[in-house]
Short mmCIF file of C-alpha atoms in Angstrom, two decimals:
data_model
loop_
_atom_site.label_atom_id
_atom_site.label_comp_id
_atom_site.label_asym_id
_atom_site.label_seq_id
_atom_site.Cartn_x
_atom_site.Cartn_y
_atom_site.Cartn_z
CA UNK A 1 -0.02 -0.05 -0.16
CA UNK A 2 2.73 2.33 0.63
CA UNK A 3 4.21 2.08 -2.98
CA UNK A 4 0.79 3.58 -4.39
CA UNK A 5 0.56 6.34 -2.03
CA UNK A 6 3.28 8.59 -3.77
CA UNK A 7 1.63 8.37 -7.29
CA UNK A 8 -1.60 9.02 -5.72
CA UNK A 9 -0.41 12.06 -4.18
CA UNK A 10 1.23 13.19 -7.22
CA UNK A 11 -1.82 13.08 -9.14
CA UNK A 12 -4.50 14.13 -6.53
CA UNK A 13 -2.46 17.19 -5.23
CA UNK A 14 -2.19 18.80 -8.59
CA UNK A 15 -5.70 18.14 -9.45
CA UNK A 16 -7.22 19.51 -6.24
CA UNK A 17 -5.13 22.66 -6.70
CA UNK A 18 -6.26 22.88 -10.30
CA UNK A 19 -9.88 22.47 -9.43
CA UNK A 20 -9.34 25.09 -6.43
CA UNK A 21 -7.96 27.36 -8.98
CA UNK A 22 -10.77 27.17 -11.29
CA UNK A 23 -13.31 27.36 -8.68
CA UNK A 24 -11.64 30.63 -7.11
CA UNK A 25 -11.66 32.16 -10.81
CA UNK A 26 -15.22 31.19 -11.29
CA UNK A 27 -16.39 32.59 -7.77
CA UNK A 28 -14.27 35.79 -8.22
CA UNK A 29 -15.78 36.33 -11.95
CA UNK A 30 -19.57 35.50 -10.39
CA UNK A 31 -19.00 37.73 -7.47
CA UNK A 32 -17.62 40.75 -9.53
CA UNK A 33 -20.61 40.50 -12.18
CA UNK A 34 -23.20 39.86 -9.38
CA UNK A 35 -21.94 42.90 -7.34
CA UNK A 36 -22.15 45.03 -10.75
CA UNK A 37 -25.63 43.66 -11.17
CA UNK A 38 -26.82 44.16 -7.76
CA UNK A 39 -25.40 47.82 -7.91
CA UNK A 40 -27.60 48.47 -11.31
CA UNK A 41 -30.62 47.02 -9.56
CA UNK A 42 -30.26 49.04 -6.59
CA UNK A 43 -29.71 52.25 -8.68
CA UNK A 44 -32.75 51.31 -10.61
CA UNK A 45 -34.76 50.91 -7.48
CA UNK A 46 -33.60 54.39 -6.13
CA UNK A 47 -34.63 55.71 -9.61
CA UNK A 48 -38.19 53.98 -9.23
CA UNK A 49 -38.60 55.11 -5.77
CA UNK A 50 -37.31 59.23 -6.45
CA UNK A 51 -39.81 59.01 -9.60
CA UNK A 52 -42.70 57.75 -7.19
CA UNK A 53 -41.87 60.45 -4.64
CA UNK A 54 -41.54 63.11 -7.09
CA UNK A 55 -45.00 62.23 -8.64
CA UNK A 56 -46.48 62.15 -5.01
CA UNK A 57 -45.01 65.60 -4.42
CA UNK A 58 -46.45 67.07 -7.57
CA UNK A 59 -49.83 65.48 -6.58
CA UNK A 60 -49.48 67.04 -2.98
CA UNK A 61 -48.67 70.24 -4.44
CA UNK A 62 -51.61 70.31 -6.84
CA UNK A 63 -54.09 69.16 -4.28
CA UNK A 64 -52.79 71.84 -1.95
CA UNK A 65 -52.84 74.80 -4.27
CA UNK A 66 -56.48 73.58 -5.40
CA UNK A 67 -57.62 73.36 -2.05
CA UNK A 68 -56.43 76.91 -1.37
CA UNK A 69 -57.90 78.12 -4.52
CA UNK A 70 -61.40 76.61 -3.79
CA UNK A 71 -61.54 77.55 -0.17
CA UNK A 72 -58.93 79.97 0.45
CA UNK A 73 -57.98 78.41 3.54
CA UNK A 74 -54.30 79.19 4.27
CA UNK A 75 -53.88 75.70 5.86
CA UNK A 76 -53.79 74.33 2.43
CA UNK A 77 -50.69 76.05 1.43
CA UNK A 78 -48.74 74.22 4.23
CA UNK A 79 -48.57 71.18 2.05
CA UNK A 80 -48.32 72.99 -1.21
CA UNK A 81 -45.34 74.88 0.11
CA UNK A 82 -43.80 71.53 1.71
CA UNK A 83 -44.18 69.66 -1.64
CA UNK A 84 -42.66 72.66 -3.78
CA UNK A 85 -39.73 72.82 -1.56
CA UNK A 86 -39.32 68.96 -1.75
CA UNK A 87 -39.64 68.98 -5.59
CA UNK A 88 -36.17 70.57 -6.27
CA UNK A 89 -34.57 68.26 -4.16
CA UNK A 90 -36.04 65.10 -5.82
CA UNK A 91 -35.07 66.78 -9.27
CA UNK A 92 -31.52 66.95 -8.01
CA UNK A 93 -31.60 63.58 -6.79
CA UNK A 94 -33.03 62.34 -10.37
CA UNK A 95 -30.55 64.40 -12.13
CA UNK A 96 -27.58 62.95 -10.49
CA UNK A 97 -28.89 59.34 -11.09
CA UNK A 98 -29.53 59.95 -14.85
CA UNK A 99 -26.27 61.73 -15.70
CA UNK A 100 -24.29 58.59 -16.85
CA UNK A 101 -27.42 57.88 -19.21
CA UNK A 102 -27.75 60.05 -22.19
CA UNK A 103 -31.13 59.03 -23.32
CA UNK A 104 -32.68 59.02 -19.80
CA UNK A 105 -31.11 62.46 -19.25
CA UNK A 106 -32.86 63.99 -22.28
CA UNK A 107 -36.19 62.41 -20.89
CA UNK A 108 -35.64 63.80 -17.72
CA UNK A 109 -34.93 67.03 -19.16
CA UNK A 110 -38.28 67.06 -20.86
CA UNK A 111 -40.17 66.15 -17.68
CA UNK A 112 -38.20 68.84 -15.77
CA UNK A 113 -39.62 71.41 -18.16
CA UNK A 114 -42.99 70.21 -17.52
CA UNK A 115 -42.54 70.27 -13.84
CA UNK A 116 -41.43 73.64 -14.19
CA UNK A 117 -44.45 74.99 -16.26
CA UNK A 118 -46.58 73.17 -13.75
CA UNK A 119 -45.12 74.80 -10.88
CA UNK A 120 -45.17 78.07 -12.56
CA UNK A 121 -48.81 77.61 -13.05
CA UNK A 122 -49.66 76.71 -9.71
CA UNK A 123 -47.60 79.52 -8.16
CA UNK A 124 -49.33 81.99 -10.49
CA UNK A 125 -52.91 80.79 -9.46
CA UNK A 126 -52.03 80.84 -5.85
CA UNK A 127 -50.51 84.56 -5.98
CA UNK A 128 -53.59 85.58 -7.98
CA UNK A 129 -55.60 84.10 -5.22
CA UNK A 130 -53.63 85.74 -2.39
CA UNK A 131 -53.91 89.17 -4.59
CA UNK A 132 -57.84 88.82 -4.68
CA UNK A 133 -57.78 88.56 -8.69
CA UNK A 134 -60.77 86.27 -8.66
CA UNK A 135 -61.47 86.39 -12.45
CA UNK A 136 -57.52 85.66 -13.24
CA UNK A 137 -57.27 82.56 -10.95
CA UNK A 138 -60.64 81.20 -11.65
CA UNK A 139 -59.74 81.25 -15.64
CA UNK A 140 -56.50 79.61 -15.00
CA UNK A 141 -58.28 76.83 -12.63
CA UNK A 142 -60.76 76.11 -15.48
CA UNK A 143 -58.19 75.86 -18.25
CA UNK A 144 -56.61 72.42 -19.06
CA UNK A 145 -53.15 74.04 -19.10
CA UNK A 146 -52.41 72.23 -15.61
CA UNK A 147 -53.82 68.97 -16.68
CA UNK A 148 -51.71 68.66 -19.89
CA UNK A 149 -48.51 69.46 -17.79
CA UNK A 150 -49.54 66.79 -15.18
CA UNK A 151 -50.36 64.25 -18.03
CA UNK A 152 -47.10 65.13 -19.81
CA UNK A 153 -45.25 64.66 -16.82
CA UNK A 154 -46.95 61.03 -15.79
CA UNK A 155 -45.97 60.40 -19.42
CA UNK A 156 -42.26 61.09 -19.08
CA UNK A 157 -42.07 59.45 -15.57
CA UNK A 158 -43.85 56.17 -17.21
CA UNK A 159 -40.96 56.32 -19.79
CA UNK A 160 -38.18 56.77 -16.94
CA UNK A 161 -39.80 54.27 -14.89
CA UNK A 162 -39.95 51.62 -17.80
CA UNK A 163 -36.31 52.38 -18.31
CA UNK A 164 -35.31 51.52 -14.58
CA UNK A 165 -37.32 48.40 -14.95
CA UNK A 166 -35.39 47.30 -17.87
CA UNK A 167 -32.32 47.86 -15.98
CA UNK A 168 -33.70 45.86 -13.27
CA UNK A 169 -34.47 43.09 -15.46
CA UNK A 170 -31.13 43.22 -17.04
CA UNK A 171 -29.32 43.06 -13.53
CA UNK A 172 -31.79 40.10 -12.67
CA UNK A 173 -30.65 38.35 -16.09
CA UNK A 174 -27.08 39.06 -15.10
CA UNK A 175 -27.45 37.61 -11.70
CA UNK A 176 -29.17 34.50 -12.98
CA UNK A 177 -26.19 34.04 -15.43
CA UNK A 178 -23.64 34.42 -12.53
CA UNK A 179 -25.49 31.76 -10.45
CA UNK A 180 -25.40 29.34 -13.46
CA UNK A 181 -21.66 29.87 -13.65
CA UNK A 182 -21.39 29.26 -9.77
CA UNK A 183 -23.15 26.07 -10.42
CA UNK A 184 -20.62 24.85 -12.93
CA UNK A 185 -18.10 25.70 -10.67
CA UNK A 186 -19.58 23.95 -7.62
CA UNK A 187 -20.23 20.97 -9.85
CA UNK A 188 -16.67 20.78 -11.18
CA UNK A 189 -15.29 21.18 -7.66
CA UNK A 190 -17.39 18.41 -6.48
CA UNK A 191 -16.38 16.14 -8.97
CA UNK A 192 -12.60 16.98 -8.47
CA UNK A 193 -13.34 16.55 -4.82
CA UNK A 194 -15.01 13.06 -4.98
CA UNK A 195 -11.83 11.95 -7.19
CA UNK A 196 -9.54 13.26 -4.46
CA UNK A 197 -11.47 11.60 -1.90
CA UNK A 198 -11.27 8.44 -3.55
CA UNK A 199 -7.46 8.60 -4.08
CA UNK A 200 -7.14 9.72 -0.41
CA UNK A 201 -9.63 7.08 0.88
CA UNK A 202 -7.11 4.64 1.98
CA UNK A 203 -5.02 7.15 3.79
CA UNK A 204 -7.70 8.61 5.89
CA UNK A 205 -8.08 5.45 7.79
CA UNK A 206 -4.92 6.15 9.66
CA UNK A 207 -6.11 9.60 10.39
CA UNK A 208 -9.52 8.81 11.86
CA UNK A 209 -8.14 7.99 15.40
CA UNK A 210 -5.95 11.07 15.41
CA UNK A 211 -9.07 12.97 14.41
CA UNK A 212 -11.27 11.38 17.11
CA UNK A 213 -9.03 12.67 19.77
CA UNK A 214 -8.59 15.77 18.22
CA UNK A 215 -12.53 15.99 17.99
CA UNK A 216 -12.69 14.98 21.68
CA UNK A 217 -10.46 17.47 22.71
CA UNK A 218 -12.19 20.33 20.82
CA UNK A 219 -15.50 18.94 21.97
CA UNK A 220 -14.11 19.28 25.84
CA UNK A 221 -12.91 22.82 25.02
CA UNK A 222 -15.94 23.82 23.32
CA UNK A 223 -18.09 22.65 26.26
CA UNK A 224 -15.86 24.43 28.54
CA UNK A 225 -16.19 27.92 26.63
CA UNK A 226 -20.00 27.26 26.25
CA UNK A 227 -20.35 27.17 29.92
CA UNK A 228 -17.91 30.33 30.31
CA UNK A 229 -20.13 31.92 27.72
CA UNK A 230 -23.29 31.17 29.86
CA UNK A 231 -21.79 31.96 33.16
CA UNK A 232 -20.83 35.56 31.83
CA UNK A 233 -24.03 36.00 29.91
CA UNK A 234 -25.89 35.29 32.78
CA UNK A 235 -23.69 37.87 34.89
CA UNK A 236 -23.98 40.35 32.29
CA UNK A 237 -27.91 40.05 32.28
CA UNK A 238 -27.70 40.26 36.17
CA UNK A 239 -25.66 43.48 35.76
CA UNK A 240 -27.89 44.90 33.24
CA UNK A 241 -30.78 44.33 35.35
CA UNK A 242 -29.29 45.71 38.51
CA UNK A 243 -28.13 48.78 36.48
CA UNK A 244 -31.62 49.18 35.08
CA UNK A 245 -33.04 48.82 38.89
CA UNK A 246 -30.42 51.64 39.91
CA UNK A 247 -31.37 53.71 37.22
CA UNK A 248 -34.96 53.62 38.07
CA UNK A 249 -34.22 54.16 41.75
CA UNK A 250 -31.87 57.01 40.74
CA UNK A 251 -34.84 58.67 38.64
CA UNK A 252 -37.13 57.89 41.56
CA UNK A 253 -34.76 59.80 43.97
CA UNK A 254 -34.33 62.65 41.31
CA UNK A 255 -38.20 62.95 40.78
CA UNK A 256 -38.45 63.17 44.68
CA UNK A 257 -35.78 65.80 45.02
CA UNK A 258 -37.46 67.75 42.10
CA UNK A 259 -41.07 67.38 43.42
CA UNK A 260 -39.77 68.49 47.25
CA UNK A 261 -37.14 70.87 46.49
CA UNK A 262 -37.64 72.55 43.30
CA UNK A 263 -41.39 72.54 43.82
CA UNK A 264 -41.09 74.04 46.94
CA UNK A 265 -38.92 76.89 45.60
CA UNK A 266 -41.20 77.44 42.62
CA UNK A 267 -44.20 77.40 44.55
CA UNK A 268 -42.60 79.86 47.24
CA UNK A 269 -41.70 82.12 44.42
CA UNK A 270 -45.00 82.23 42.87
CA UNK A 271 -46.60 83.11 46.40
CA UNK A 272 -44.35 85.94 46.93
CA UNK A 273 -44.90 87.41 43.47
CA UNK A 274 -48.80 87.16 44.20
CA UNK A 275 -48.10 89.37 47.32
CA UNK A 276 -46.18 91.76 45.47
CA UNK A 277 -48.61 91.91 42.72
CA UNK A 278 -51.68 92.51 45.14
CA UNK A 279 -49.76 95.39 46.84
CA UNK A 280 -48.55 97.10 43.63
CA UNK A 281 -51.54 96.40 41.50
CA UNK A 282 -52.89 99.88 41.99
CA UNK A 283 -49.73 101.98 42.19
CA UNK A 284 -47.53 100.70 39.62
CA UNK A 285 -49.51 99.10 36.48
CA UNK A 286 -46.34 98.40 34.56
CA UNK A 287 -44.77 96.70 37.76
CA UNK A 288 -47.97 94.71 38.07
CA UNK A 289 -47.82 94.03 34.29
CA UNK A 290 -44.52 92.40 34.82
CA UNK A 291 -45.44 90.54 38.17
CA UNK A 292 -48.35 88.89 36.00
CA UNK A 293 -45.92 87.73 33.31
CA UNK A 294 -43.38 86.52 35.87
CA UNK A 295 -46.57 84.42 37.46
CA UNK A 296 -47.18 82.93 34.15
CA UNK A 297 -43.39 82.05 33.77
CA UNK A 298 -43.55 80.48 37.15
CA UNK A 299 -46.75 78.39 36.22
CA UNK A 300 -44.93 77.29 33.13
CA UNK A 301 -41.87 76.21 35.36
CA UNK A 302 -44.09 74.43 37.74
CA UNK A 303 -45.92 72.70 34.78
CA UNK A 304 -42.32 71.43 33.43
CA UNK A 305 -41.22 70.29 36.70
CA UNK A 306 -44.38 68.27 36.98
CA UNK A 307 -44.03 66.75 33.56
CA UNK A 308 -40.49 66.06 34.10
CA UNK A 309 -41.38 64.50 37.42
CA UNK A 310 -43.89 62.24 35.87
CA UNK A 311 -41.38 61.30 33.14
CA UNK A 312 -38.88 60.20 35.52
CA UNK A 313 -41.26 58.09 37.98
CA UNK A 314 -44.94 58.34 37.25
CA UNK A 315 -46.49 58.89 40.59
CA UNK A 316 -49.93 57.54 39.28
CA UNK A 317 -48.39 54.17 39.39
CA UNK A 318 -48.60 54.12 43.16
CA UNK A 319 -51.57 56.20 43.56
CA UNK A 320 -53.90 55.31 40.86
CA UNK A 321 -52.79 51.67 39.59
CA UNK A 322 -51.47 50.50 36.13
CA UNK A 323 -54.59 51.03 33.93
CA UNK A 324 -55.35 54.64 35.14
CA UNK A 325 -51.49 55.53 34.67
CA UNK A 326 -51.76 54.16 31.13
CA UNK A 327 -54.94 56.19 30.34
CA UNK A 328 -53.08 59.31 31.55
CA UNK A 329 -49.91 58.35 29.54
CA UNK A 330 -52.04 57.81 26.39
CA UNK A 331 -54.13 61.00 26.87
CA UNK A 332 -50.79 63.44 27.52
CA UNK A 333 -48.87 61.80 24.73
CA UNK A 334 -52.02 62.31 22.36
CA UNK A 335 -52.05 65.97 23.28
CA UNK A 336 -48.35 66.42 22.76
CA UNK A 337 -47.83 64.32 19.49
CA UNK A 338 -51.03 64.52 17.93
CA UNK A 339 -51.75 60.99 17.59
CA UNK A 340 -55.28 59.57 17.77
CA UNK A 341 -54.51 56.99 20.61
CA UNK A 342 -57.26 54.37 21.69
CA UNK A 343 -57.04 52.07 24.54
CA UNK A 344 -58.56 48.72 25.62
CA UNK A 345 -57.43 47.89 29.13
CA UNK A 346 -58.31 45.66 31.56
CA UNK A 347 -57.57 45.48 35.51
CA UNK A 348 -54.71 43.52 36.11
CA UNK A 349 -52.94 42.28 39.39
CA UNK A 350 -49.19 42.77 39.08
CA UNK A 351 -46.44 43.67 41.40
CA UNK A 352 -44.78 47.18 41.41
CA UNK A 353 -41.73 46.22 39.29
CA UNK A 354 -43.90 44.37 36.94
CA UNK A 355 -46.42 47.24 36.68
CA UNK A 356 -43.20 49.56 36.22
CA UNK A 357 -42.03 47.30 33.40
CA UNK A 358 -45.54 47.29 31.50
CA UNK A 359 -45.61 51.15 31.92
CA UNK A 360 -42.18 51.62 30.53
CA UNK A 361 -42.75 49.36 27.49
CA UNK A 362 -45.75 51.31 26.62
CA UNK A 363 -44.04 54.68 27.05
CA UNK A 364 -40.95 53.49 24.84
CA UNK A 365 -43.25 52.32 22.12
CA UNK A 366 -45.24 55.55 22.24
CA UNK A 367 -41.96 57.37 22.03
CA UNK A 368 -40.64 55.34 19.15
CA UNK A 369 -43.91 55.62 17.19
CA UNK A 370 -43.70 59.54 17.50
CA UNK A 371 -39.91 59.59 16.32
CA UNK A 372 -39.74 57.03 13.47
CA UNK A 373 -43.40 55.57 12.75
CA UNK A 374 -44.97 58.68 11.07
CA UNK A 375 -48.13 57.17 12.01
CA UNK A 376 -51.45 58.79 12.88
CA UNK A 377 -53.37 56.37 14.92
CA UNK A 378 -52.10 54.07 17.77
CA UNK A 379 -53.76 51.51 19.89
CA UNK A 380 -53.12 50.19 23.51
CA UNK A 381 -54.75 47.11 24.85
CA UNK A 382 -53.94 45.45 28.13
CA UNK A 383 -55.57 41.99 28.74
CA UNK A 384 -55.93 39.74 31.77
CA UNK A 385 -55.59 35.89 31.77
CA UNK A 386 -55.41 33.24 34.42
CA UNK A 387 -51.37 32.92 34.76
CA UNK A 388 -50.16 35.90 32.72
CA UNK A 389 -51.24 39.37 31.18
CA UNK A 390 -50.68 40.59 27.87
CA UNK A 391 -49.85 44.26 26.54
CA UNK A 392 -49.79 45.29 23.06
CA UNK A 393 -48.82 48.50 21.38
CA UNK A 394 -49.92 48.94 17.73
CA UNK A 395 -49.58 51.68 15.13
CA UNK A 396 -50.60 52.47 11.44
CA UNK A 397 -47.30 53.89 10.66
CA UNK A 398 -44.69 53.00 7.93
CA UNK A 399 -43.28 49.94 9.59
CA UNK A 400 -40.12 48.57 9.06
CA UNK A 401 -38.21 45.28 8.32
CA UNK A 402 -37.58 43.74 11.72
CA UNK A 403 -34.50 41.43 10.65
CA UNK A 404 -32.64 44.85 9.56
CA UNK A 405 -32.91 45.97 13.25
CA UNK A 406 -28.90 45.96 14.44
CA UNK A 407 -27.69 45.78 17.86
CA UNK A 408 -27.29 49.58 18.02
CA UNK A 409 -31.23 49.90 18.47
CA UNK A 410 -31.03 50.37 22.10
CA UNK A 411 -34.91 51.06 22.52
CA UNK A 412 -35.97 47.71 21.49
CA UNK A 413 -33.18 45.96 23.01
CA UNK A 414 -33.71 47.79 26.29
CA UNK A 415 -37.61 46.86 26.22
CA UNK A 416 -36.65 43.26 25.15
CA UNK A 417 -34.20 43.23 28.17
CA UNK A 418 -36.62 44.54 30.57
CA UNK A 419 -39.40 42.30 29.73
CA UNK A 420 -37.34 39.16 29.70
CA UNK A 421 -35.85 40.23 33.14
CA UNK A 422 -39.40 40.19 34.51
CA UNK A 423 -39.75 36.58 33.33
CA UNK A 424 -41.78 37.48 30.13
CA UNK A 425 -41.44 37.45 26.27
CA UNK A 426 -41.52 40.20 23.95
CA UNK A 427 -42.66 39.82 20.10
CA UNK A 428 -42.13 42.65 17.70
CA UNK A 429 -43.93 42.28 14.41
CA UNK A 430 -43.64 44.81 11.49
CA UNK A 431 -43.86 44.95 7.65
CA UNK A 432 -43.02 48.08 5.76
CA UNK A 433 -46.08 50.24 4.90
CA UNK A 434 -48.14 48.17 7.40
CA UNK A 435 -47.31 49.40 10.73
CA UNK A 436 -45.80 47.99 13.67
CA UNK A 437 -47.13 45.80 16.64
CA UNK A 438 -45.09 45.40 20.07
CA UNK A 439 -46.65 42.79 22.40
CA UNK A 440 -45.33 41.41 25.53
CA UNK A 441 -46.60 38.60 27.75
CA UNK A 442 -45.71 38.76 31.39
CA UNK A 443 -46.38 36.02 34.29
CA UNK A 444 -48.71 37.34 37.20
CA UNK A 445 -46.22 35.68 39.78
CA UNK A 446 -43.96 38.62 39.77
#
């Protein structure tokens, strides 16, 4: 058996090297072609999105201008001004995308001219409406000039969108071609590997025992590492929970200090101002006016102090309970953000820490909705079951891809850790364009 080992190695080693070289070449070629195709697809997608956004801005501008022309209500000018301000940015983005392509750039130039004419027509109508020139703006409104421009804009945008679709199709075809090339490479490598495996089959028998020993050693090391990882993970989780509790304690302490110390100072100042105002009201009208302004400022400071204290540590939890606290949170957030918030809350029995967990979950969810969701409605529900409670916050916003959320998303990570530390489970469900639902299940034993 020894006399055949050298010829086998002499044949199989160059064969393996050749197969590896071929596979590397095929993979590199496929990678570069796939990268270029993916870049083209992404650029085409950006182009389509920019075109759709431009059309939407034009429709918003037209709707706002017509609403103002028909009603005279200046509120319709807000979407009109916002849309016209965004249109120039959209045009700049599209122009940069079309610069490398001569034909598309020419089509874009035609569309840009129609857009300029449409904007000029809307601007003229609005200015004449503001100036009170009723006959002029009504004449412009009844003509088909604006309609012709919008139709021309739609035609040109359809052409540009079709061009981007063709680019996407070409990119997809290129990716399919590279995938076929990769299949050939993988098949070639598999055949070469089978041949090399056959040539080395007899030699591998002598290595099996050594391999088993190495695997056992690696398994022991792996088990040890996994144990250390579990222990350190548990330690970090305990530390995170401790830091969270410390933060809540500090927030509670700070809330008490603000309520007791700062609240007392502001109230005393307000009383002093009231005494001065009562004494000087008839003698010094100017001083009385300034004291009235100072009283209003102190009232604003007291309201700000109260809001900060409630954000730090909601006193309603200990005085009114979880359901009333969530109702208050929803109403105050609705007033501040303009969201329409509905609640469906059942009475539940939870300990103080679990109540705070539910409150913070709802608070953080509403904050995220106001910051990122672009939603108009939200719904908060709290339901009571035999052994657990469920809390859910939904919105009708733009949503997001859950799998794209990275480790830097501290809001969701903090909510998940807080719920899991309380023995519960957090679920985040979201689809782009279909809103977001954050739900948690917590046991009643805590």
